[in-house]
Coordinates of C-alpha atoms and ligand atoms in Angstrom, one line a residue:
X1 CA -73.6 25.0 64.9
X2 CA -73.0 26.8 60.9
X3 CA -76.1 23.9 60.5
X4 CA -78.1 24.5 63.1
X5 CA -78.2 27.9 62.4
X6 CA -79.2 27.2 58.8
X7 CA -81.8 25.3 59.9
X8 CA -83.4 28.1 62.2
X9 CA -83.5 30.8 60.2
X10 CA -85.7 28.4 57.5
X11 CA -88.1 27.5 60.4
X12 CA -88.7 31.2 61.0
X13 CA -89.4 32.0 57.7
X14 CA -91.4 29.2 57.2
X15 CA -92.9 30.4 60.4
X16 CA -92.7 34.4 58.8
X17 CA -94.8 33.2 55.7
X18 CA -97.0 31.0 57.2
X19 CA -98.0 34.4 59.4
X20 CA -98.5 35.9 56.4
X21 CA -100.4 34.0 54.7
X22 CA -102.9 33.0 58.0
X23 CA -103.1 37.3 58.3
X24 CA -104.3 37.6 54.6
X25 CA -106.5 35.4 55.1
X26 CA -108.1 36.7 58.7
X27 CA -108.4 40.3 56.1
X28 CA -109.6 38.4 53.3
X29 CA -112.4 36.4 55.1
X30 CA -113.7 39.5 57.7
X31 CA -114.2 41.7 54.0
X32 CA -116.2 39.0 52.7
X33 CA -118.3 38.9 56.6
X34 CA -118.1 42.5 56.1
X35 CA -119.0 42.5 52.7
X36 CA -122.1 39.7 52.6
X37 CA -123.6 39.8 56.0
X38 CA -125.4 36.4 56.9
X39 CA -129.6 36.3 57.3
X40 CA -130.8 37.4 60.7
X41 CA -133.5 36.3 63.2
X42 CA -137.0 37.9 62.6
X43 CA -137.8 39.9 65.7
X44 CA -140.3 38.0 68.4
X45 CA -143.1 39.5 69.3
X46 CA -143.3 37.9 72.5
X47 CA -140.2 39.2 73.4
X48 CA -139.7 42.7 76.0
X49 CA -139.2 45.8 74.1
X50 CA -136.1 47.4 74.5
X51 CA -135.8 51.0 72.2
X52 CA -132.3 52.9 72.4
X53 CA -132.0 56.2 72.3
X54 CA -128.7 57.7 70.2
X55 CA -126.6 56.5 67.7
X56 CA -123.3 58.3 69.6
X57 CA -120.1 56.2 72.1
X58 CA -123.1 55.1 74.9
X59 CA -125.7 53.5 72.6
X60 CA -123.7 52.2 70.1
X61 CA -120.7 50.1 72.9
X62 CA -124.3 49.1 73.9
X63 CA -125.4 47.7 70.5
X64 CA -122.0 46.0 70.0
X65 CA -122.0 44.0 72.9
X66 CA -125.7 43.5 73.6
X67 CA -127.3 39.9 72.5
X68 CA -130.5 41.2 70.1
X69 CA -132.0 38.0 69.9
X70 CA -132.8 38.4 73.2
X71 CA -135.4 41.3 73.0
X72 CA -136.8 43.3 70.5
X73 CA -133.8 46.5 69.2
X74 CA -135.5 49.5 68.5
X75 CA -132.6 52.5 67.3
X76 CA -133.9 56.1 67.2
X77 CA -131.1 58.5 66.1
X78 CA -131.1 61.7 64.1
X79 CA -127.7 59.6 62.7
X80 CA -128.1 57.1 60.7
X81 CA -123.5 56.8 61.9
X82 CA -121.4 56.3 64.3
X83 CA -118.9 59.0 65.1
X84 CA -115.4 59.2 65.4
X85 CA -115.4 62.4 67.7
X86 CA -112.2 62.2 69.2
X87 CA -110.8 62.7 65.3
X88 CA -113.5 65.7 63.9
X89 CA -111.1 68.8 64.8
X90 CA -108.7 66.3 62.0
X91 CA -111.3 67.3 59.7
X92 CA -111.7 70.6 60.2
X93 CA -108.3 70.7 57.5
X94 CA -108.8 68.3 56.1
X95 CA -106.2 66.4 57.4
X96 CA -108.5 63.7 57.8
X97 CA -111.5 63.6 55.3
X98 CA -115.6 63.1 57.4
X99 CA -116.6 59.9 56.1
X100 CA -113.7 58.0 57.2
X101 CA -114.5 58.5 60.9
X102 CA -118.0 57.7 60.2
X103 CA -119.5 54.1 60.2
X104 CA -123.3 53.7 58.8
X105 CA -125.2 52.0 61.6
X106 CA -127.1 50.0 59.0
X107 CA -124.3 48.1 58.3
X108 CA -123.3 47.8 61.9
X109 CA -126.7 46.8 63.1
X110 CA -127.1 44.3 60.0
X111 CA -124.7 42.2 61.1
X112 CA -126.4 40.7 64.6
X113 CA -127.3 37.3 65.4
X114 CA -131.3 39.3 65.7
X115 CA -132.5 41.9 63.3
X116 CA -132.7 45.4 64.8
X117 CA -135.3 48.5 63.9
X118 CA -133.3 51.4 63.2
X119 CA -135.6 54.5 62.9
X120 CA -133.8 58.2 61.7
X121 CA -135.5 60.5 63.7
X122 CA -135.6 62.6 66.8
X123 CA -137.5 61.4 70.2
X124 CA -138.9 64.7 70.9
X125 CA -140.9 63.4 74.6
X126 CA -140.5 61.0 76.5
X127 CA -143.5 60.0 78.5
X128 CA -142.0 58.0 81.5
X129 CA -145.7 57.4 83.1
X130 CA -146.9 55.5 79.7
X131 CA -144.0 54.2 78.5
X132 CA -144.0 56.0 75.1
X133 CA -141.0 57.6 73.3
X134 CA -142.3 60.4 70.9
X135 CA -140.7 60.8 67.9
X136 CA -139.9 63.0 64.8
X137 CA -138.4 63.2 61.0
X138 CA -136.0 65.7 61.3
X139 CA -134.5 64.8 58.2
X140 CA -135.0 67.4 54.5
X141 CA -137.3 64.7 52.8
X142 CA -140.6 64.8 54.8
X143 CA -143.4 61.9 53.7
X144 CA -147.1 61.3 55.2
X145 CA -145.9 59.7 58.2
X146 CA -143.1 61.8 59.8
X147 CA -144.0 61.6 63.6
X148 CA -145.3 59.1 65.9
X149 CA -145.3 57.1 69.3
X150 CA -142.9 54.0 70.0
X151 CA -143.9 51.9 73.0
X152 CA -141.2 50.6 75.1
X153 CA -140.8 47.6 77.9
X154 CA -137.1 49.3 78.7
X155 CA -135.7 52.4 77.3
X156 CA -131.6 53.1 77.0
X157 CA -131.9 57.3 76.6
X158 CA -128.2 57.7 74.9
X159 CA -128.6 61.0 73.2
X160 CA -125.2 63.2 74.4
X161 CA -125.6 66.9 74.6
X162 CA -125.8 70.0 73.1
X163 CA -122.9 72.6 72.8
X164 CA -123.4 74.9 75.7
X165 CA -123.7 78.6 75.1
X166 CA -124.4 79.9 78.3
X167 CA -127.0 82.7 76.9
X168 CA -124.3 84.3 75.6
X169 CA -125.7 87.0 73.5
X170 CA -124.9 86.3 70.5
X171 CA -122.8 82.9 70.5
X172 CA -125.8 80.6 68.2
X173 CA -126.0 83.4 66.0
X174 CA -122.6 83.8 64.6
X175 CA -120.7 81.1 66.2
X176 CA -118.7 78.0 64.5
X177 CA -119.3 74.8 67.1
X178 CA -117.5 71.8 66.5
X179 CA -119.6 68.1 67.5
X180 CA -120.9 67.0 64.6
X181 CA -119.7 66.9 61.2
X182 CA -121.7 69.3 59.6
X183 CA -120.1 72.3 62.1
X184 CA -116.3 71.2 61.0
X185 CA -117.1 70.9 57.1
X186 CA -119.0 74.9 58.6
X187 CA -115.0 75.3 59.9
X188 CA -113.1 74.2 56.8
X189 CA -115.1 76.2 54.3
X190 CA -115.1 79.3 56.6
X191 CA -111.2 78.4 57.1
X192 CA -111.1 79.0 53.3
X193 CA -113.6 81.7 53.2
X194 CA -111.8 84.4 55.3
X195 CA -108.1 83.8 53.3
X196 CA -109.7 84.4 50.0
X197 CA -112.2 87.3 50.7
X198 CA -108.9 88.8 53.0
X199 CA -107.0 88.6 49.7
X200 CA -109.9 90.0 47.7
X201 CA -108.2 93.6 45.7
X202 CA -108.6 96.7 47.9
X203 CA -109.0 94.7 51.1
X204 CA -108.5 97.1 53.7
X205 CA -105.6 96.4 56.3
X206 CA -108.0 96.4 58.9
X207 CA -110.2 93.6 57.3
X208 CA -107.7 91.6 56.1
X209 CA -106.2 91.6 60.0
X210 CA -109.5 90.5 60.8
X211 CA -111.2 88.0 58.3
X212 CA -107.7 86.5 59.6
X213 CA -108.4 86.0 62.9
X214 CA -109.3 82.6 64.1
X215 CA -110.9 82.3 67.9
X216 CA -111.4 80.0 69.8
X217 CA -113.1 80.3 72.9
X218 CA -112.8 77.5 75.4
X219 CA -109.5 76.0 77.0
X220 CA -110.6 72.8 77.0
X221 CA -109.4 69.9 74.8
X222 CA -111.6 70.6 71.8
X223 CA -110.5 74.1 71.6
X224 CA -106.6 73.3 72.1
X225 CA -107.1 70.2 69.3
X226 CA -108.5 72.8 66.9
X227 CA -106.1 75.9 67.9
X228 CA -103.5 72.9 67.0
X229 CA -105.0 71.5 64.5
X230 CA -105.7 75.3 62.7
X231 CA -101.8 76.6 62.9
X232 CA -100.6 72.7 61.6
X233 CA -102.9 73.9 58.2
X234 CA -101.5 77.3 58.5
X235 CA -97.8 76.8 58.4
X236 CA -97.9 73.1 56.3
X237 CA -99.9 74.5 53.8
X238 CA -101.9 76.9 53.7
X239 CA -99.3 80.3 53.6
X240 CA -97.0 78.0 51.0
X241 CA -100.1 78.3 49.2
X242 CA -101.7 81.7 49.7
X243 CA -98.6 83.4 50.7
X244 CA -100.3 87.3 50.9
X245 CA -102.4 85.5 54.2
X246 CA -98.7 85.1 56.2
X247 CA -97.9 88.2 58.2
X248 CA -101.7 88.6 59.6
X249 CA -103.0 85.1 59.8
X250 CA -102.8 84.5 63.8
X251 CA -104.9 82.0 66.2
X252 CA -106.2 83.1 69.1
X253 CA -107.8 80.7 72.3
X254 CA -110.3 82.6 74.7
X255 CA -110.7 80.7 77.8
X256 CA -111.7 81.8 80.8
X257 CA -110.1 79.9 83.6
X258 CA -106.0 81.0 84.2
X259 CA -105.1 77.9 82.3
X260 CA -106.1 75.5 79.5
X261 CA -106.5 71.5 79.8
X262 CA -107.3 72.0 83.3
X263 CA -108.2 68.5 84.0
X264 CA -104.6 68.0 82.4
X265 CA -101.3 68.2 85.2
X266 CA -100.1 70.5 86.1
X267 CA -96.1 69.8 83.5
X268 CA -98.4 68.9 80.7
X269 CA -100.7 72.6 81.0
X270 CA -97.4 74.3 81.1
X271 CA -95.8 72.0 78.1
X272 CA -99.1 72.6 76.2
X273 CA -98.8 76.6 77.1
X274 CA -95.0 76.5 75.9
X275 CA -96.1 75.0 72.5
X276 CA -98.7 77.0 71.3
X277 CA -96.0 79.9 72.4
X278 CA -93.1 78.3 69.9
X279 CA -95.7 77.6 67.4
X280 CA -97.2 81.6 68.1
X281 CA -100.9 80.9 69.4
X282 CA -101.8 83.6 71.0
X283 CA -103.5 82.2 74.4
X284 CA -105.9 84.6 76.5
X285 CA -106.1 82.9 79.9
X286 CA -108.7 84.8 82.5
X287 CA -111.0 85.7 80.2
X288 CA -115.1 85.4 79.9
X289 CA -116.5 86.3 76.7
X290 CA -119.0 88.7 76.9
X291 CA -120.8 89.1 73.9
X292 CA -120.0 88.6 70.5
X293 CA -121.0 90.1 67.3
X294 CA -120.8 89.5 63.5
X295 CA -117.3 90.9 63.8
X296 CA -115.8 90.8 67.1
X297 CA -116.3 89.3 70.5
X298 CA -116.7 91.0 74.1
X299 CA -114.5 90.1 76.4
X300 CA -113.9 90.5 80.0
X301 CA -110.1 90.1 81.3
X302 CA -108.8 89.7 85.1
X303 CA -105.2 90.7 84.9
X304 CA -102.6 90.1 87.9
X305 CA -103.6 93.7 90.0
X306 CA -107.7 91.9 89.4
X307 CA -108.7 94.5 87.5
X308 CA -111.3 93.6 85.2
X309 CA -110.5 95.0 82.0
X310 CA -113.5 94.7 78.9
X311 CA -111.8 93.9 75.3
X312 CA -112.5 93.8 71.4
X313 CA -111.0 91.3 70.0
X314 CA -112.5 90.8 66.0
X315 CA -112.4 87.8 63.6
X316 CA -112.9 86.3 60.7
X317 CA -113.7 82.1 62.2
X318 CA -115.3 82.3 65.2
X319 CA -115.4 78.3 67.5
X320 CA -117.0 77.9 70.7
X321 CA -115.7 75.0 72.5
X322 CA -117.2 75.6 75.7
X323 CA -118.4 72.7 76.8
X324 CA -122.1 70.6 76.9
X325 CA -125.5 71.9 77.4
X326 CA -128.7 69.5 77.9
X327 CA -130.5 68.2 74.9
X328 CA -134.5 69.6 75.5
X329 CA -135.7 65.9 75.7
X330 CA -133.5 64.9 78.7
X331 CA -134.4 68.9 80.6
X332 CA -138.2 67.4 79.1
X333 CA -137.8 64.2 80.5
X334 CA -135.8 65.7 83.8
X335 CA -138.9 67.2 84.5
X336 CA -141.7 64.9 84.7
X337 CA -139.6 62.6 87.7
X338 CA -139.6 64.9 91.1
X339 CA -136.7 62.3 92.4
X340 CA -134.4 64.7 89.3
X341 CA -135.2 67.3 91.3
X342 CA -131.8 68.2 92.1
X343 CA -130.1 67.0 89.4
X344 CA -128.8 70.1 86.6
X345 CA -126.3 68.9 84.2
X346 CA -128.0 66.1 83.3
X347 CA -130.2 62.8 84.2
X348 CA -128.8 61.2 87.1
X349 CA -128.2 58.0 87.8
X350 CA -128.2 55.3 90.3
X351 CA -124.7 52.6 90.2
X352 CA -126.1 50.6 88.2
X353 CA -127.4 53.5 85.8
X354 CA -130.8 54.0 85.8
X355 CA -132.1 57.1 86.0
X356 CA -133.5 57.6 89.5
X357 CA -136.8 58.0 90.0
X358 CA -137.3 55.0 87.2
X359 CA -137.6 51.8 86.5
X360 CA -136.9 51.4 83.5
X361 CA -135.1 53.8 82.1
X362 CA -131.3 54.0 81.8
X363 CA -129.3 56.6 80.5
X364 CA -125.7 56.6 79.5
X365 CA -122.6 59.2 78.3
X366 CA -122.9 63.0 77.8
X367 CA -126.6 62.8 78.7
X368 CA -126.4 61.3 82.3
X369 CA -124.5 62.0 85.7
X370 CA -122.8 59.8 87.0
X371 CA -119.4 61.5 88.8
X372 CA -117.7 60.8 85.8
X373 CA -116.2 62.6 82.9
X374 CA -118.5 63.8 79.9
X375 CA -115.7 61.4 77.6
X376 CA -116.1 58.6 75.5
X377 CA -114.4 56.7 77.4
X378 CA -117.0 56.8 80.4
X379 CA -119.9 56.9 77.5
X380 CA -118.1 53.5 75.7
X381 CA -117.6 51.2 79.3
X382 CA -121.6 52.9 80.8
X383 CA -122.4 51.1 76.9
X384 CA -120.7 47.7 77.4
X385 CA -121.6 47.6 80.9
X386 CA -125.5 48.1 80.0
X387 CA -125.0 45.1 77.7
X388 CA -123.9 42.6 80.2
X389 CA -126.6 44.2 82.4
X390 CA -129.3 43.4 79.8
X391 CA -127.7 40.1 78.1
X392 CA -127.8 39.4 82.2
X393 CA -131.5 40.4 82.7
X394 CA -132.6 38.0 79.5
X395 CA -131.0 35.1 81.2
X396 CA -132.5 35.8 84.2
X397 CA -136.3 36.2 83.4
X398 CA -135.7 33.0 81.1
X399 CA -134.9 30.9 84.1
X400 CA -137.6 32.8 86.2
X401 CA -139.8 31.3 83.3
X402 CA -138.6 27.4 83.4
X403 CA -139.2 28.2 87.3
X404 CA -142.5 28.7 86.4
X405 CA -143.1 26.1 84.2
X406 CA -141.3 22.9 86.5
X407 CA -143.2 24.7 89.2
X408 CA -146.3 23.5 88.1
X409 CA -144.3 20.5 86.9
X410 CA -143.8 19.8 90.1
X411 CA -146.4 20.4 91.6
X412 CA -149.1 17.7 89.1
X413 CA -145.9 14.7 89.1
X414 CA -147.5 11.6 89.9
X415 CA -144.2 10.1 91.5
X416 CA -141.5 10.5 93.5
X417 CA -138.8 9.9 90.9
X418 CA -140.4 13.0 89.1
X419 CA -141.2 14.5 92.0
X420 CA -137.1 14.1 92.7
X421 CA -136.1 14.4 89.2
X422 CA -137.7 18.1 88.9
X423 CA -137.2 18.6 92.7
X424 CA -132.8 18.2 91.0
X425 CA -133.5 20.5 87.9
X426 CA -134.6 23.9 89.9
X427 CA -132.2 23.3 92.6
X428 CA -130.1 23.9 89.2
X429 CA -131.5 26.3 87.8
X430 CA -132.5 28.3 91.3
X431 CA -128.1 28.5 91.6
X432 CA -127.4 29.5 87.9
X433 CA -130.4 32.4 88.3
X434 CA -128.4 33.3 91.8
X435 CA -125.0 33.5 89.4
X436 CA -126.6 34.9 86.8
X437 CA -127.7 38.2 89.8
X438 CA -124.6 39.0 90.8
X439 CA -123.6 41.4 88.0
X440 CA -122.2 44.5 90.6
X441 CA -123.3 48.7 89.7
X442 CA -120.8 49.7 87.1
X443 CA -117.3 50.8 87.6
X444 CA -115.4 53.1 85.6
X445 CA -112.0 52.6 84.4
X446 CA -110.1 55.2 83.8
X447 CA -106.7 55.0 81.2
X448 CA -106.0 58.5 81.2
X449 CA -106.1 61.4 78.8
X450 CA -104.7 62.6 75.1
X451 CA -104.6 66.1 73.4
X452 CA -103.4 66.4 70.4
X453 CA -101.9 69.9 70.6
X454 CA -100.4 70.4 67.2
X455 CA -96.8 70.1 65.5
X456 CA -97.1 66.7 65.5
X457 CA -96.7 66.4 69.8
X458 CA -99.8 65.5 71.9
X459 CA -99.8 66.0 75.6
X460 CA -101.1 62.5 77.6
X461 CA -102.0 61.6 81.4
X462 CA -102.0 57.7 81.4
X463 CA -102.9 55.9 84.4
X464 CA -99.9 53.6 85.3
X465 CA -101.1 51.1 88.3
X466 CA -102.4 53.2 90.9
X467 CA -100.5 56.4 89.9
X468 CA -100.9 58.9 86.8
X469 CA -97.7 59.0 83.8
X470 CA -97.7 62.2 83.0
X471 CA -96.0 62.6 79.2
X472 CA -95.6 64.9 76.3
X473 CA -94.2 65.6 72.6
X474 CA -93.3 63.9 69.9
X475 CA -93.4 60.2 70.7
X476 CA -96.9 61.1 72.5
X477 CA -98.3 62.1 68.9
X478 CA -97.3 58.5 67.9
X479 CA -99.0 56.7 70.5
X480 CA -101.7 59.2 70.5
X481 CA -102.1 57.8 67.5
X482 CA -101.8 54.3 67.2
X483 CA -104.1 54.8 70.2
X484 CA -107.2 55.8 68.2
X485 CA -106.1 54.3 65.5
X486 CA -106.6 51.6 67.5
X487 CA -110.2 53.2 68.6
X488 CA -111.3 53.8 64.7
X489 CA -114.8 51.4 64.4
X490 CA -113.9 49.2 62.2
X491 CA -111.4 47.5 59.8
X492 CA -112.6 50.1 56.7
X493 CA -112.8 53.0 59.1
X494 CA -108.5 52.6 60.2
X495 CA -107.9 51.7 55.9
X496 CA -109.9 54.9 55.2
X497 CA -107.8 57.3 58.3
X498 CA -104.0 55.5 57.7
X499 CA -104.7 56.4 53.4
X500 CA -106.1 60.3 54.6
X501 CA -102.7 60.0 56.9
X502 CA -100.4 58.9 54.5
X503 CA -101.8 61.5 51.6
X504 CA -101.5 64.2 53.8
X505 CA -98.3 63.6 54.7
X506 CA -97.6 63.1 51.2
X507 CA -99.9 65.8 49.4
X508 CA -100.5 68.4 51.8
X509 CA -104.1 69.4 52.8
X510 CA -106.6 70.3 50.5
X511 CA -107.1 74.5 50.0
X512 CA -110.6 73.9 48.1
X513 CA -113.3 76.1 49.7
X514 CA -116.1 73.5 49.5
Ligands
LIG601 P1 -122.9 61.5 72.0 O1 -121.8 60.6 70.9 O2 -122.7 62.9 71.0 O3 -123.8 60.8 70.8 C1 -125.1 61.3 70.9 C2 -126.0 60.5 69.9 O4 -127.7 60.6 69.9 C3 -125.8 60.9 68.7 O5 -126.1 59.5 67.6 C4 -127.2 61.9 68.1 O6 -127.2 61.8 66.8 C5 -128.2 61.9 69.0 N1 -129.1 62.4 69.7 C6 -129.0 63.7 69.5 N2 -130.1 64.6 70.0 C7 -131.2 63.0 69.9 C8 -133.1 62.7 70.3 N3 -133.6 63.8 70.5 N4 -133.1 61.5 69.6 C9 -132.5 60.3 69.3 N5 -131.7 60.5 69.9 C10 -130.9 61.7 69.3 N6 -113.8 62.2 74.4 C11 -112.7 61.0 74.6 O7 -113.3 60.4 75.8 N7 -111.4 61.3 74.0 C12 -111.7 62.1 73.5 O8 -109.9 61.7 72.6 C13 -112.4 63.2 73.0 N8 -111.8 63.9 71.8 C14 -113.4 64.4 71.5 C15 -113.9 65.7 70.0 C16 -114.8 66.6 69.9 C17 -114.5 67.8 68.8 C18 -115.8 66.1 70.7 C19 -116.5 67.4 70.0 C20 -116.1 65.7 72.1 C21 -115.2 64.0 71.9 N9 -114.7 63.4 73.3 C22 -113.8 62.9 73.3 C23 -116.1 64.1 73.9 C24 -117.6 62.5 73.3 O9 -117.5 62.8 71.8 C25 -118.6 62.3 74.1 O10 -117.8 62.3 75.6 C26 -119.0 61.5 74.2 O11 -119.6 61.5 72.2 C27 -120.8 61.1 74.1 O12 -121.1 60.1 73.6 P2 -122.6 59.8 74.1 O13 -122.9 58.7 73.6 O14 -123.6 60.1 75.1 O15 -123.1 61.1 72.8
LIG602 P1 -114.9 72.6 78.3 O1 -115.7 71.8 79.2 O2 -114.1 70.9 78.6 O3 -114.1 73.1 78.5 C1 -114.5 73.9 77.8 C2 -114.3 75.7 78.1 O4 -114.6 76.8 77.7 C3 -113.6 75.5 80.1 O5 -112.3 75.6 80.5 C4 -114.7 76.5 79.8 O6 -113.6 77.4 81.4 C5 -114.5 77.4 79.4 N1 -115.0 78.5 78.6 C6 -116.7 78.1 79.4 N2 -117.5 79.4 79.2 C7 -116.1 80.4 78.5 C8 -116.6 81.9 78.7 N3 -118.1 82.3 77.9 N4 -115.2 82.5 77.8 C9 -114.5 81.9 77.7 N5 -114.2 80.2 77.7 C10 -115.1 80.0 78.9 O7 -114.6 71.4 76.8 P2 -114.7 70.6 76.4 O8 -113.7 70.9 75.3 O9 -115.8 71.0 74.9 O10 -115.2 69.5 76.0 C11 -116.3 68.6 76.5 C12 -115.7 67.2 76.6 O11 -115.3 66.7 76.2 C13 -115.1 67.0 78.0 O12 -115.5 65.9 78.8 C14 -114.1 66.9 77.5 O13 -113.2 65.9 78.6 C15 -114.4 65.6 76.1 N6 -113.5 65.8 75.0 C16 -112.2 64.9 75.3 C17 -111.2 65.1 74.1 C18 -109.8 64.3 74.6 O14 -109.8 63.8 75.7 N7 -109.3 64.8 73.5 C19 -111.0 66.1 73.1 C20 -112.3 67.1 73.5 C21 -112.9 66.9 74.1

């Protein structure tokens, strides 16, 4: 028996060594392949032009799975990178550096089999009748050519959404938003500016209190995650390096509805509110912000008797996270299409994501209304669905072209054998065409909702077979981290995020202002 055990040990040791060597080999190959892309096929002008607007979750998920050799693909977006938004709240406090969650679109497109054109520009108008997209270079450097037209055969609109302000006075002028990298950078700078200004010589006590009042409007996942990250920053770093701010630093979350995180289950809402209470994050529910000035917000609170009370809350930092609104280019497109009449929140699409009232325009993600929440999960599944659809469309068109040629050949066949042979091929192709046309409509598969709530705790509503499994706490936080790490775009991003997490845990967050 001891002999048998020693033999088994030797074999498992050999197996482990082999697995480690193959793993290392695979990693080296991945890095080599990442850094040395192969030559790409040139676009074929005889093929149809597919224009994709945006480089967010929907569009990039489409481009990932699209066989680019079937089309002349043109990508237009003012952002020449993909942004992994679920980790953006962590960038506001420096838990993660913003570049760790950005993937350059050029690197990604350069790895496609056939080359893809990319223009850093905004689509300013889509002419659905003429099948033209008008684009403008809105970047700082302008050259002779800064606006032009791009004709398309097929168009995919994946331009996302803007921040909703509901026309509330002062919001645009005085708030920070949290949607883009620049927003996270602005918030990080402002937090430090408020802390440093609060400790300026002879600052009055009221002014110190105001400057250290961090107000977040909107108790959806964006507001909750940011409030949690900010309190972590204060507890783990700020109060150690700037002890003078300890008594006055305060995070307040303002929400119009009776509770935060309305899309989560009741027990997770209660768990989040309890955690915030323990962490001294103040939650002001049933409080609707009506006006914003440069130093305070005016909000209407509905008390338990139903009476409305007007309140003034001073702030040093105001982060506005009240959801999504339409982008002007989408609003303009909707106004051109009578079939979009009733739609208010985005482009109404059918079950194949075709924009209602058009034949050759599709929409994905936050700018499309397909009865799902505007999330990354929905956008990426929609993008992947469209990739399958376009790959199949190309195959079907190819078969139809072959069938046309074969019908001509059959008609001009001289012998019976020739005719029979062509007929057999035609039947085979017709069968293949039927199979390829069999793509069902888009069906969203909900994997669950996850949110970080601070103090190394997260909440998760996970779809489990046909039911739901709700969990919150530190184990959920570890699950949250591993789930998002596995979803981060590339091996490079994954490595950078891991390094950032280790760096933050070891040395704390950086409190310099820039
Ligand atoms: P986006 O990803 O916003 O991409 C839109 C793209 O269009 C961008 O590249 C933009 O530059 C480009 N664009 C804009 N205007 C134009 C124009 N005129 N012409 C051409 N291009 C244009 N969802 C989850 O499921 N889980 C999460 O954990 C999660 N966390 C989030 C955290 C934060 C802070 C935020 C803000 C959102 C989060 N979301 C999350 C929501 C998720 O990010 C969005 O639902 C998702 O980004 C939508 O994808 P999209 O492709 O429609 O738009
Ligand atoms: P949201 O729409 O989910 O929540 C906005 C909140 O702001 C609402 O609860 C609303 O009642 C409140 N509000 C609106 N106007 C107000 C006012 N004047 N005063 C006070 N409160 C007001 O918006 P959010 O959080 O920006 O999310 C946008 C989308 O992105 C959602 O679909 C969300 O699910 C998704 N997302 C998902 C995340 C996750 O899964 N972890 C993280 C962040 C966003």
